[in-house]
Coordinates of C-alpha atoms and ligand atoms in Angstrom, one line a residue:
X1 CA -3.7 -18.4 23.4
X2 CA -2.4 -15.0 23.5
X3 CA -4.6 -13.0 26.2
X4 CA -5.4 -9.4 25.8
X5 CA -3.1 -8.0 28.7
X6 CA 0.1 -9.1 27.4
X7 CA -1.4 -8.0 23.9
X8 CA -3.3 -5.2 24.2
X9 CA -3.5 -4.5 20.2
X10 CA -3.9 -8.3 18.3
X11 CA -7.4 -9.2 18.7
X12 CA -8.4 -5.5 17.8
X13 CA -6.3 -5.1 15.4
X14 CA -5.5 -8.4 13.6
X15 CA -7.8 -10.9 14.5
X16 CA -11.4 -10.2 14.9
X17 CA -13.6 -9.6 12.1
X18 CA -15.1 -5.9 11.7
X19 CA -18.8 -5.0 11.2
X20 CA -20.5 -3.1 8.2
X21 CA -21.2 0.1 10.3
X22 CA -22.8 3.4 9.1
X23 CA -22.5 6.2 11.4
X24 CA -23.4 10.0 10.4
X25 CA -21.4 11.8 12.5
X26 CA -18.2 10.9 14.8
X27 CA -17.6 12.2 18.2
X28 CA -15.1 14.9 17.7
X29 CA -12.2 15.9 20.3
X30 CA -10.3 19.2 19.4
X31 CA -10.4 20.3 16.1
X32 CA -10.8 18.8 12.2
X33 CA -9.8 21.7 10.0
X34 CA -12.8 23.4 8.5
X35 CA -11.6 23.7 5.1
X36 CA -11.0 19.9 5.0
X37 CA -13.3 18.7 2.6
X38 CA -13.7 15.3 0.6
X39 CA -13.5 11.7 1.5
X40 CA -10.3 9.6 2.7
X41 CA -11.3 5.9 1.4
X42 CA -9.1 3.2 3.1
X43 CA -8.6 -0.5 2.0
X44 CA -7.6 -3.2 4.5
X45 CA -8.4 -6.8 5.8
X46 CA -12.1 -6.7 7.5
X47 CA -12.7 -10.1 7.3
X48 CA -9.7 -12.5 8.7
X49 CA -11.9 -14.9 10.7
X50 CA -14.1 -18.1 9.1
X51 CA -14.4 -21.8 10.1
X52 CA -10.4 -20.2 11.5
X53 CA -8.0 -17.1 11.5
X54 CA -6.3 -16.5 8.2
X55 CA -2.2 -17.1 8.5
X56 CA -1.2 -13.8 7.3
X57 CA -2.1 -9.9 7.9
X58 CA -2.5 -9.8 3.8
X59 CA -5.2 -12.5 3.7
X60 CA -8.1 -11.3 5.3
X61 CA -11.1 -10.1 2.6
X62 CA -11.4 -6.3 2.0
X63 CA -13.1 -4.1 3.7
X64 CA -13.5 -0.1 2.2
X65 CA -13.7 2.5 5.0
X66 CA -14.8 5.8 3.9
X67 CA -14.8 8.9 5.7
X68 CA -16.3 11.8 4.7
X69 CA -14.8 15.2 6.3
X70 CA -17.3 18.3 6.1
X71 CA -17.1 21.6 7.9
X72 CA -14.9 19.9 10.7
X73 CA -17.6 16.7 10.9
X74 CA -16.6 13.8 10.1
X75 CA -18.9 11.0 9.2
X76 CA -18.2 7.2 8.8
X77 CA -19.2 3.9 6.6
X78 CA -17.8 0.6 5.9
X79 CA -18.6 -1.8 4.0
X80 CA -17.0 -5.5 2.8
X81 CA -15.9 -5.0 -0.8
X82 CA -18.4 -7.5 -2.7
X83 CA -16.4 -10.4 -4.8
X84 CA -16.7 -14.0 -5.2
X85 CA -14.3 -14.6 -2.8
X86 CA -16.1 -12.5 -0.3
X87 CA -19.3 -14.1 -0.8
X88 CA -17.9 -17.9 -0.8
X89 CA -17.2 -17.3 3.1
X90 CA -20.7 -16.1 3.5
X91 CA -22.1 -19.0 1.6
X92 CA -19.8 -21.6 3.0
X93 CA -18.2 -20.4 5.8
X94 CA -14.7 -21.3 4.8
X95 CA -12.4 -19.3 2.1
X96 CA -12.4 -21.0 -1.0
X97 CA -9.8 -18.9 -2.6
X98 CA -6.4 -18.8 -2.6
X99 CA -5.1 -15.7 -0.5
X100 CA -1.1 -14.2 -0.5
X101 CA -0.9 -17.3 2.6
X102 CA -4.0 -19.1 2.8
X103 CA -5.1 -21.8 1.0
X104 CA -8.7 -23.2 0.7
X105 CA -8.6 -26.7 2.1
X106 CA -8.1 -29.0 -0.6
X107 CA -11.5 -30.5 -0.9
X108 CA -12.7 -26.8 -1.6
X109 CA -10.3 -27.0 -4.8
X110 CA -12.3 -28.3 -7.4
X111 CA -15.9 -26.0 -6.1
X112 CA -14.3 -22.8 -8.2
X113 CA -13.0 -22.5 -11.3
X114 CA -9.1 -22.6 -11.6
X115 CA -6.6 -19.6 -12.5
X116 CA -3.4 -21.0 -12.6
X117 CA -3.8 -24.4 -13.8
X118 CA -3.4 -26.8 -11.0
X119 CA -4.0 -24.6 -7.8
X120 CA -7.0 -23.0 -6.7
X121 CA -8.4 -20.2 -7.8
X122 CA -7.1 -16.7 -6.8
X123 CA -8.7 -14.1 -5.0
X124 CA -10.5 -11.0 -6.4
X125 CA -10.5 -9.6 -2.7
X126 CA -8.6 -6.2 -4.0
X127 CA -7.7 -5.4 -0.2
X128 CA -4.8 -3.2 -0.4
X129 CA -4.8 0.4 -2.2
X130 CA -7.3 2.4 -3.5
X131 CA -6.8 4.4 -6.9
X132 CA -8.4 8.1 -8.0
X133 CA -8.3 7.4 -11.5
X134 CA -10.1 10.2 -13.0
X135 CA -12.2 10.7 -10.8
X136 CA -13.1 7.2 -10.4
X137 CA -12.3 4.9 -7.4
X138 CA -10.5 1.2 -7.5
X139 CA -9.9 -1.4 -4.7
X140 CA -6.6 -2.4 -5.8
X141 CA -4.9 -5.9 -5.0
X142 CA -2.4 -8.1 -6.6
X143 CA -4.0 -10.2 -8.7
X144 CA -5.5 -9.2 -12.3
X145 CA -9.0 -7.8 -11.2
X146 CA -9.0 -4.0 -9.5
X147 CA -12.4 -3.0 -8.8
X148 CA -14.3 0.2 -8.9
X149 CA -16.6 0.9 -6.3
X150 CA -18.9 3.3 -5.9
X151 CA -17.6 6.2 -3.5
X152 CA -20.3 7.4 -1.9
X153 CA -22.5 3.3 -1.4
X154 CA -19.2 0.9 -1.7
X155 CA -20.9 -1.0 -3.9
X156 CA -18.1 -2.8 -6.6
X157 CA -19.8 -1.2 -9.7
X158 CA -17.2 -2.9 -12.2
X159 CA -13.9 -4.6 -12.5
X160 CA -10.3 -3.5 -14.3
X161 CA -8.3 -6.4 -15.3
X162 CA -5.9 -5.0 -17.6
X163 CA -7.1 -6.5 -20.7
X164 CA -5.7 -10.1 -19.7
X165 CA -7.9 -12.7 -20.1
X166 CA -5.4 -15.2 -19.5
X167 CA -5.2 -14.6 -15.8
X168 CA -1.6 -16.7 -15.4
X169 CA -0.1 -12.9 -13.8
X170 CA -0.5 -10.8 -11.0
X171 CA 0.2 -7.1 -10.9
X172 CA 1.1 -4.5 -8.4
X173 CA -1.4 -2.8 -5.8
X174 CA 0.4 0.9 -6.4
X175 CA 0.3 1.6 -9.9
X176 CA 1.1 5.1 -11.0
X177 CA -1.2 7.7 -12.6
X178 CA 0.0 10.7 -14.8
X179 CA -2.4 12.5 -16.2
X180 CA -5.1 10.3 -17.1
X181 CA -3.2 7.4 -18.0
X182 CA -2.5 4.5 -15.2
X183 CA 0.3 2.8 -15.7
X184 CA 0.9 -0.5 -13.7
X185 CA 3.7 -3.6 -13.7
X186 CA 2.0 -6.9 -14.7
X187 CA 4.6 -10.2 -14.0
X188 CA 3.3 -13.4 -16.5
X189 CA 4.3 -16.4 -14.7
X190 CA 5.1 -19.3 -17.5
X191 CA 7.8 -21.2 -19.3
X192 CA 9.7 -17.6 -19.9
X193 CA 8.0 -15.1 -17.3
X194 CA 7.7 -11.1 -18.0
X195 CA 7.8 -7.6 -15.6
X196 CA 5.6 -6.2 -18.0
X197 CA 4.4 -2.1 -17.9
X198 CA 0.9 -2.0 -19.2
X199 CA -1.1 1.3 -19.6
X200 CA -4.8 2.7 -19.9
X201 CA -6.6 5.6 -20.0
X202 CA -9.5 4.0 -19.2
X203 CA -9.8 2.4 -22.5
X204 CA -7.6 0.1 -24.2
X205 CA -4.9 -1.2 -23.1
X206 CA -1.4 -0.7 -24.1
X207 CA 1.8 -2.5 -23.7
X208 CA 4.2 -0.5 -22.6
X209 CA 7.5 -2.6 -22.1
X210 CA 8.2 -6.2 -21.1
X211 CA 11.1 -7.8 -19.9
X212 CA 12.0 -11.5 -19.9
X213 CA 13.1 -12.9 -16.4
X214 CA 13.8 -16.9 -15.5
X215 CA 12.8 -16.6 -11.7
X216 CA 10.6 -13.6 -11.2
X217 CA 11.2 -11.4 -8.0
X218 CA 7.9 -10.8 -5.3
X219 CA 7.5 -7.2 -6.3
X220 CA 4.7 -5.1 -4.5
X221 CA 5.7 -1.7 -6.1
X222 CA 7.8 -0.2 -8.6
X223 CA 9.1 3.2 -10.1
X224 CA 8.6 6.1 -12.3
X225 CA 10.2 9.2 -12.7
X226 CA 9.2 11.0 -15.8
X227 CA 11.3 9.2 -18.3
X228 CA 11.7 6.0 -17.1
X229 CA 10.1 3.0 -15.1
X230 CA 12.3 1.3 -12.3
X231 CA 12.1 -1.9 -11.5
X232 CA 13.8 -3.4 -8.0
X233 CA 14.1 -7.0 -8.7
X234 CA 15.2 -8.1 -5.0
X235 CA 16.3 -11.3 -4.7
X236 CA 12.7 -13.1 -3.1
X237 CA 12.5 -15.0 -6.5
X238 CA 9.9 -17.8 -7.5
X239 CA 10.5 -20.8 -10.5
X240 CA 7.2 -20.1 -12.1
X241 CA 6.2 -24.0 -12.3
X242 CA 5.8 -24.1 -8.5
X243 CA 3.0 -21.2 -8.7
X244 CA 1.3 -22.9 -11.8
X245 CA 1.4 -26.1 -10.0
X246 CA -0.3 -24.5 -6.6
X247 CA 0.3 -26.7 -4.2
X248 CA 1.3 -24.5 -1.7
X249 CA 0.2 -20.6 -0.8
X250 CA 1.3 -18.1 -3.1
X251 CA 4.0 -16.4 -0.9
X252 CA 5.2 -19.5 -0.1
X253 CA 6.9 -20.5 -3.5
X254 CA 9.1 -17.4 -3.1
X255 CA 12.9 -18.3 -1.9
X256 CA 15.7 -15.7 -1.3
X257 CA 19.0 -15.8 -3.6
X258 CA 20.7 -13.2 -1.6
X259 CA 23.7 -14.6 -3.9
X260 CA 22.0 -12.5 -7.3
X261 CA 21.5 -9.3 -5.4
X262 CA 19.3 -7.2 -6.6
X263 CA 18.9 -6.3 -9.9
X264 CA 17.4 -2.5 -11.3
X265 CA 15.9 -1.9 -14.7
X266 CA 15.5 1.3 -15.9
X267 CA 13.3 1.1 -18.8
X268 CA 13.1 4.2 -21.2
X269 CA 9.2 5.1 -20.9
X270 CA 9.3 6.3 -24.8
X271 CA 10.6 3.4 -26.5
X272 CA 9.8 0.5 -24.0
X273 CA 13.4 -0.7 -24.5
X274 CA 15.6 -1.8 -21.2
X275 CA 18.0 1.5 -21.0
X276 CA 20.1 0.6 -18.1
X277 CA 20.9 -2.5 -16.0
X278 CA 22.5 -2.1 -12.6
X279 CA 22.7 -4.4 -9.7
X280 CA 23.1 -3.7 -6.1
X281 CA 23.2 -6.3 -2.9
X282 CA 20.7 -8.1 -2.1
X283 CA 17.3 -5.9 0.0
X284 CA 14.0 -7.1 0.0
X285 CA 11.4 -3.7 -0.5
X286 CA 7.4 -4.0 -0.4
X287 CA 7.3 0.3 -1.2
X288 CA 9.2 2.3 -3.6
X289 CA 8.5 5.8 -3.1
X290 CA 9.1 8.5 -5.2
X291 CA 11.8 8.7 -8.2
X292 CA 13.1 11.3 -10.4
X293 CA 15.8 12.6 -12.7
X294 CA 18.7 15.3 -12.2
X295 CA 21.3 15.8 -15.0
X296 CA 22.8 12.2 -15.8
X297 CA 21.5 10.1 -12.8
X298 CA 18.3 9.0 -11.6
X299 CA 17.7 8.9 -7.9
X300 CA 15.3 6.4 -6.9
X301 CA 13.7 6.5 -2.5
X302 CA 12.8 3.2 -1.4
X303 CA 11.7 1.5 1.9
X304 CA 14.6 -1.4 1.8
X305 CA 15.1 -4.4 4.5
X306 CA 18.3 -6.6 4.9
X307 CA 16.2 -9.7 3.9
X308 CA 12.6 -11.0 3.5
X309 CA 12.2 -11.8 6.6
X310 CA 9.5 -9.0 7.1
X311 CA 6.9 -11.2 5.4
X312 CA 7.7 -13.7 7.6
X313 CA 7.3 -11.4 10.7
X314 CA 3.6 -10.3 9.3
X315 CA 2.1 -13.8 10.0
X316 CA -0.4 -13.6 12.4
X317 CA 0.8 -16.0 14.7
X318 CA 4.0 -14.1 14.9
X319 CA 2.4 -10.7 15.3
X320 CA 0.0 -12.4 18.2
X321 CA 3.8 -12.5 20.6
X322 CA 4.5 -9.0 21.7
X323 CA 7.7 -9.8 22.6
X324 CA 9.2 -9.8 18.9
X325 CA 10.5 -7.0 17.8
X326 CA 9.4 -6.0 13.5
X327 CA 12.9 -5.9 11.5
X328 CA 13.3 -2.0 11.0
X329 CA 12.0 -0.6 7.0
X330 CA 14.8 2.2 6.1
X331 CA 14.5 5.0 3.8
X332 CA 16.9 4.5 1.1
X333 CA 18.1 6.4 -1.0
X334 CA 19.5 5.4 -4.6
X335 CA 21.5 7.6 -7.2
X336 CA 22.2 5.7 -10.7
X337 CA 24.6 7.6 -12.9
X338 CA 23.9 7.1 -16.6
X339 CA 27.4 8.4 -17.7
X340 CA 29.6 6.3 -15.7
X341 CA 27.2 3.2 -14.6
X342 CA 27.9 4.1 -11.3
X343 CA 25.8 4.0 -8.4
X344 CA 25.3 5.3 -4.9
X345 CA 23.5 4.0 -2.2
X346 CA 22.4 6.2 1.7
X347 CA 20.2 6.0 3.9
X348 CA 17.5 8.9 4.3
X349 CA 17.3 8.5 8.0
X350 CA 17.9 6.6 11.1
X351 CA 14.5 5.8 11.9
X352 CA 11.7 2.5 11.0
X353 CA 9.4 3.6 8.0
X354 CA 6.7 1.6 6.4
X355 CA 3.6 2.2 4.4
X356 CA 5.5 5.7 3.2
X357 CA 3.5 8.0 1.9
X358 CA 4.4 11.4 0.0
X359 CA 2.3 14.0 -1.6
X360 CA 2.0 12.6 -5.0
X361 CA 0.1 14.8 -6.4
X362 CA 2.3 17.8 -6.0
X363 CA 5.3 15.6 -5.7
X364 CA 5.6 13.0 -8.1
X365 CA 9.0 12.9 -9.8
X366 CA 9.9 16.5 -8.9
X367 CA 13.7 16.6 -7.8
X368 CA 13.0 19.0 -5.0
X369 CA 10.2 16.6 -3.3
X370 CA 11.1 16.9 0.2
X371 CA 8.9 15.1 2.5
X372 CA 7.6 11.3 3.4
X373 CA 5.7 9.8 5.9
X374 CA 5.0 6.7 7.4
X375 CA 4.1 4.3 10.7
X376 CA 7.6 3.8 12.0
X377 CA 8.3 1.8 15.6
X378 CA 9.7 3.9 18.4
X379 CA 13.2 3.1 19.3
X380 CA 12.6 2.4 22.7
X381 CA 9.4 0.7 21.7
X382 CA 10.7 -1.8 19.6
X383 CA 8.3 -5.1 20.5
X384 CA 4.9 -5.3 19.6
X385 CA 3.1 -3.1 15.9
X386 CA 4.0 0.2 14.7
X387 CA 3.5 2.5 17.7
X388 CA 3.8 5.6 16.2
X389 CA 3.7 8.4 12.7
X390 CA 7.0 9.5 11.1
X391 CA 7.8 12.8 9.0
X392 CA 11.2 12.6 7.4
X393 CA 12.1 15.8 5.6
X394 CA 14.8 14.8 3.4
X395 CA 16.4 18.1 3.0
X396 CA 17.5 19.0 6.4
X397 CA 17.7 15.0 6.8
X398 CA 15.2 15.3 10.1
X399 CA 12.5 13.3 11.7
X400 CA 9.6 14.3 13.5
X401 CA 7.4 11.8 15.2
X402 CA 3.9 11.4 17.1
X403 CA 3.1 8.6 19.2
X404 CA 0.8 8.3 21.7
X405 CA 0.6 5.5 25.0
X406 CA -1.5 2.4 23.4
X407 CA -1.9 3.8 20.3
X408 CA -1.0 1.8 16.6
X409 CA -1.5 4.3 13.5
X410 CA -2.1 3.0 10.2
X411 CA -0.8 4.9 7.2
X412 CA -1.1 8.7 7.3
X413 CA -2.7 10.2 4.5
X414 CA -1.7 14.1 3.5
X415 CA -4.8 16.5 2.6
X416 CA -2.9 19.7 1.4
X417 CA -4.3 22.9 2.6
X418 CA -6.0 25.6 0.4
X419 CA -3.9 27.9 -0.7
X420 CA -0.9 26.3 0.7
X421 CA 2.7 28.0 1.2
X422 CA 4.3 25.2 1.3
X423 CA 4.8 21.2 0.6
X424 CA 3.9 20.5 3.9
X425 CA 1.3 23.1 4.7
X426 CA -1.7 20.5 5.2
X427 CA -3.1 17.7 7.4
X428 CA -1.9 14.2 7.8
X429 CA -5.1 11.9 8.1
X430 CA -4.4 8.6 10.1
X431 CA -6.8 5.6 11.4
X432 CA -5.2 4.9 15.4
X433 CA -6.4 1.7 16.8
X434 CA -6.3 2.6 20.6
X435 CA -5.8 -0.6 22.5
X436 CA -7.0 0.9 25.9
X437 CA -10.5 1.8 24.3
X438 CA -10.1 -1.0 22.0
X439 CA -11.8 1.5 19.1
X440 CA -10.0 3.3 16.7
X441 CA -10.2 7.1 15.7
X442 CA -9.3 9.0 13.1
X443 CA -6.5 11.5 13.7
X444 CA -5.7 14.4 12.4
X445 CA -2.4 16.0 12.5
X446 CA -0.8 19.6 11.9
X447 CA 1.8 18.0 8.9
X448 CA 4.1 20.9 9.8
X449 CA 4.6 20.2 13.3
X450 CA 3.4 16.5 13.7
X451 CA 0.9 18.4 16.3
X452 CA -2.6 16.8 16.8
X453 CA -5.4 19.3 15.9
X454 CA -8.7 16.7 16.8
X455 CA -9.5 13.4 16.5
X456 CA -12.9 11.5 15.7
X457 CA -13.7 8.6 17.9
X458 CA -15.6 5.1 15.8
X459 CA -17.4 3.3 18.0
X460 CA -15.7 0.3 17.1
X461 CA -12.0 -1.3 16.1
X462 CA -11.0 -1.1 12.9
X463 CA -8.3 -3.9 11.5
X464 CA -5.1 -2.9 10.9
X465 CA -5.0 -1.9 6.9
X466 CA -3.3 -1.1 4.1
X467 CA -3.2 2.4 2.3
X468 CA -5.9 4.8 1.2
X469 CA -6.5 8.0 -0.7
X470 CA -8.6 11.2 0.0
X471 CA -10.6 12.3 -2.8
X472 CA -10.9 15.9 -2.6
X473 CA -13.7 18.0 -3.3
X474 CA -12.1 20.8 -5.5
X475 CA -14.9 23.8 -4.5
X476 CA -17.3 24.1 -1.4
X477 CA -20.1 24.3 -4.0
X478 CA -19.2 21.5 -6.0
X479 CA -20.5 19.0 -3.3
X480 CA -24.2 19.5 -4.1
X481 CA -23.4 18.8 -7.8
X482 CA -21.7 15.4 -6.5
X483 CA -19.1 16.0 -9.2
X484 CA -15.6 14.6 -8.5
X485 CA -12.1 15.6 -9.4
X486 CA -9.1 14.3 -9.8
X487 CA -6.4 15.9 -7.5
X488 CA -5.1 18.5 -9.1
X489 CA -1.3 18.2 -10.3
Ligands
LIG501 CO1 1.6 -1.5 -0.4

């Protein structure tokens, strides 16, 4: 049993359950921009603990925590999302559906109806992103059910499942928006499997492009630029038949073939067709991050590893030893040349990234995007959770950093300023779990300078998550209409 001196941050952070809390207004230390106005919605595990502690950080059952920033208040609310899996612990104590690492006991099998034929069934916990799509907001997971929620209560108010009714896939918790159309990579698992691209703008859906594979990859992202989609087909590949059989945890049927490298396919986004193959060595990648075309190439930013041994390393009872040290996530960046079918292949910077972020909004597939930012681990920090925020400007190829004693940021969010100057000129939102309080607070930092302006203390932990979005409220008057909109592009 791991006690809470030699880690200070795993029961907080990994492996207690949080509460359903409502609190009007935080306790505020310096200073929340005034002109900060909207609400930052983050998805994550809240619930990890039943009858026993799930295996895996991405197991534990969703939990939406929504803060909403006002005149340099900031009030909180969290609230389980609400799904059958959700409510089969509450009725039964146990989990009963099958998780990215956890499996219902066997005996719980045959209680719920069946996805995949022989397995149990999967979860609809959608615990890792959350989508603006017009205005509307989605819990997004892997499997094929993304649901909307209600920003303001949390209440699940529908569900998105791509138009597939056979439910023999799993998609991607990062789709892509542009415009009003979500676009999103769907992977059928069968005799012959499929990366599919599959499109809506809220109504039906469309088929975009589909490519025939024999062992699919594990693939938690993937790439647009304005013309094409990217696909990173690491070598963490699965023979379909073990996931339709389901005798063990999802992740689980995954091997790495470091041997077949790792395959890209750049699809042309206007006639679906494959346009160009290349293959690199083998990297594993949970986070592509931005992509976009100049002349003949594409160049294509992605959060890389040597291996998959980063999913390993994210088991809980791995995480729960301090002393081991998280394999570093680079910033990589790739340059495919159409003319010659050449490719390069750099580094972005020295430093650990994960869970990057960029300003999408202003950013997406813009050749002169400059920055992204992440949790990173400190270099002479390297045991224990990420310890502390990273900028990387990718122009003058520079890091800044902020870290704090005892402190573990989740994924910074970027709120652009009014009126900004520049792509930068804005506030990076984070939720810090501080192991000496055992709370967390939200932090918010000058995204310039990587400065602190003010933070606002919960009166509680919150588990470490995922990713999130702010929703921002275009005009100051627009708040007593309660009419959303999209971010503007
Ligand atoms: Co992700």
């Amino acid at each position: 049993m791991i006690s809470q001196e030699n880690n200070p941050y795993f029961e907080a952070g990994f492996s207690a359950n949080n509460q359903e809390t409502d609190v009007p207004s935080l306790e505020i230390s310096g200073t929340i921009p005034e002109w900060i106005h909207g609400l930052l919605i983050r998805n994550g595990p809240g619930l990890v603990r039943s009858e026993k502690l799930v295996n895996h950080w991405f197991d534990g059952l969703s939990m939406l925590h929504r803060f909403e920033i006002r005149d340099g208040q900031v009030g909180y609310r969290s609230r389980f999302l609400d799904c059958n899996a959700y409510r089969a612990v509450k009725e039964t104590g146990r989990i009963a559906y099958a998780e990215f690492a956890t499996d219902p006991c066997k005996s719980l099998f045959q209680k719920v109806h069946t996805l995949f034929q022989g397995g149990p069934a999967i979860t609809d916990s959608a615990k890792v992103n959350i989508a603006n799509w017009n205005g509307r907001a989605f819990a997004l997971g892997e499997p094929l059910m993304q649901a909307e929620f209600d920003k303001n209560t949390l209440e699940r108010v529908g569900v998105f499942d791509y138009g597939q009714k056979e439910k023999t896939g799993v998609t991607t918790a990062h789709p892509h928006i542009d415009g009003a159309r979500l676009y999103n990579l769907v992977q059928q698992f069968g005799a012959r499997s499929f990366y599919q691209i599959l499109s809506s703008d809220g109504g039906a859906v469309r088929k975009e492009a589909s490519v025939g594979v024999g062992e699919p990859a594990y693939l938690h992202s993937f790439g647009m630029s304005r013309n094409y989609y990217i696909i990173a087909a690491g070598p963490l590949v699965v023979q379909p038949i073990t996931l339709l059989v389901g005798a063990r945890p999802f992740i689980e049927n995954f091997q790495w073939k470091p041997e077949r490298g790792t395959p890209f396919y750049l699809i042309d986004r206007a006639t679906g067709k494959l346009a160009f193959q290349f293959k690199t060595p083998p990297f594993f990648s949970f986070h592509h991050v931005n992509a976009f075309e100049r002349e003949d190439e594409l160049v294509m930013d992605l959060v890389i590893y040597d291996d998959a041994s980063i999913i390993q390393h994210y088991y809980l009872q791995r995480l729960a030893n301090p002393e081991i040290e998280l394999p570093f996530g680079r910033l990589c960046r790739f340059v495919f040349n159409f003319r010659t079918e050449k490719y390069t292949q750099e580094y972005l910077s020295e430093q650990c990234i994960e869970l990057p972020h960029f300003d999408y909004a202003y950013g997406f597939a813009r050749p002169d995007y400059r920055y992204v930012y992440g949790v990173s681990l400190r270099p002479d920090r390297r045991r224990g959770f990420y310890n502390q925020l990273i900028k990387i400007d990718l122009e003058a190829r520079q890091d800044k950093v902020w870290h704090e004693e005892g402190c573990y940021p989740g994924e910074p969010v970027f709120v652009p300023a009014p009126d900004r100057t520049s792509e930068d000129d804005g506030v990076l939102l984070s939720v810090v779990l501080s192991a000496d309080e055992q709370a967390s607070f939200l932090l918010a930092l000058d995204a310039k300078t990587m400065q602190e302006t003010g933070r606002a203390r919960l009166p509680q932990k919150v588990l470490f998550g995922f990713h999130g979005i702010f929703f921002r409220k275009k005009k100051r008057y627009e708040w007593l209409v309660g009419e959303w909109i999209q971010v503007a592009r």
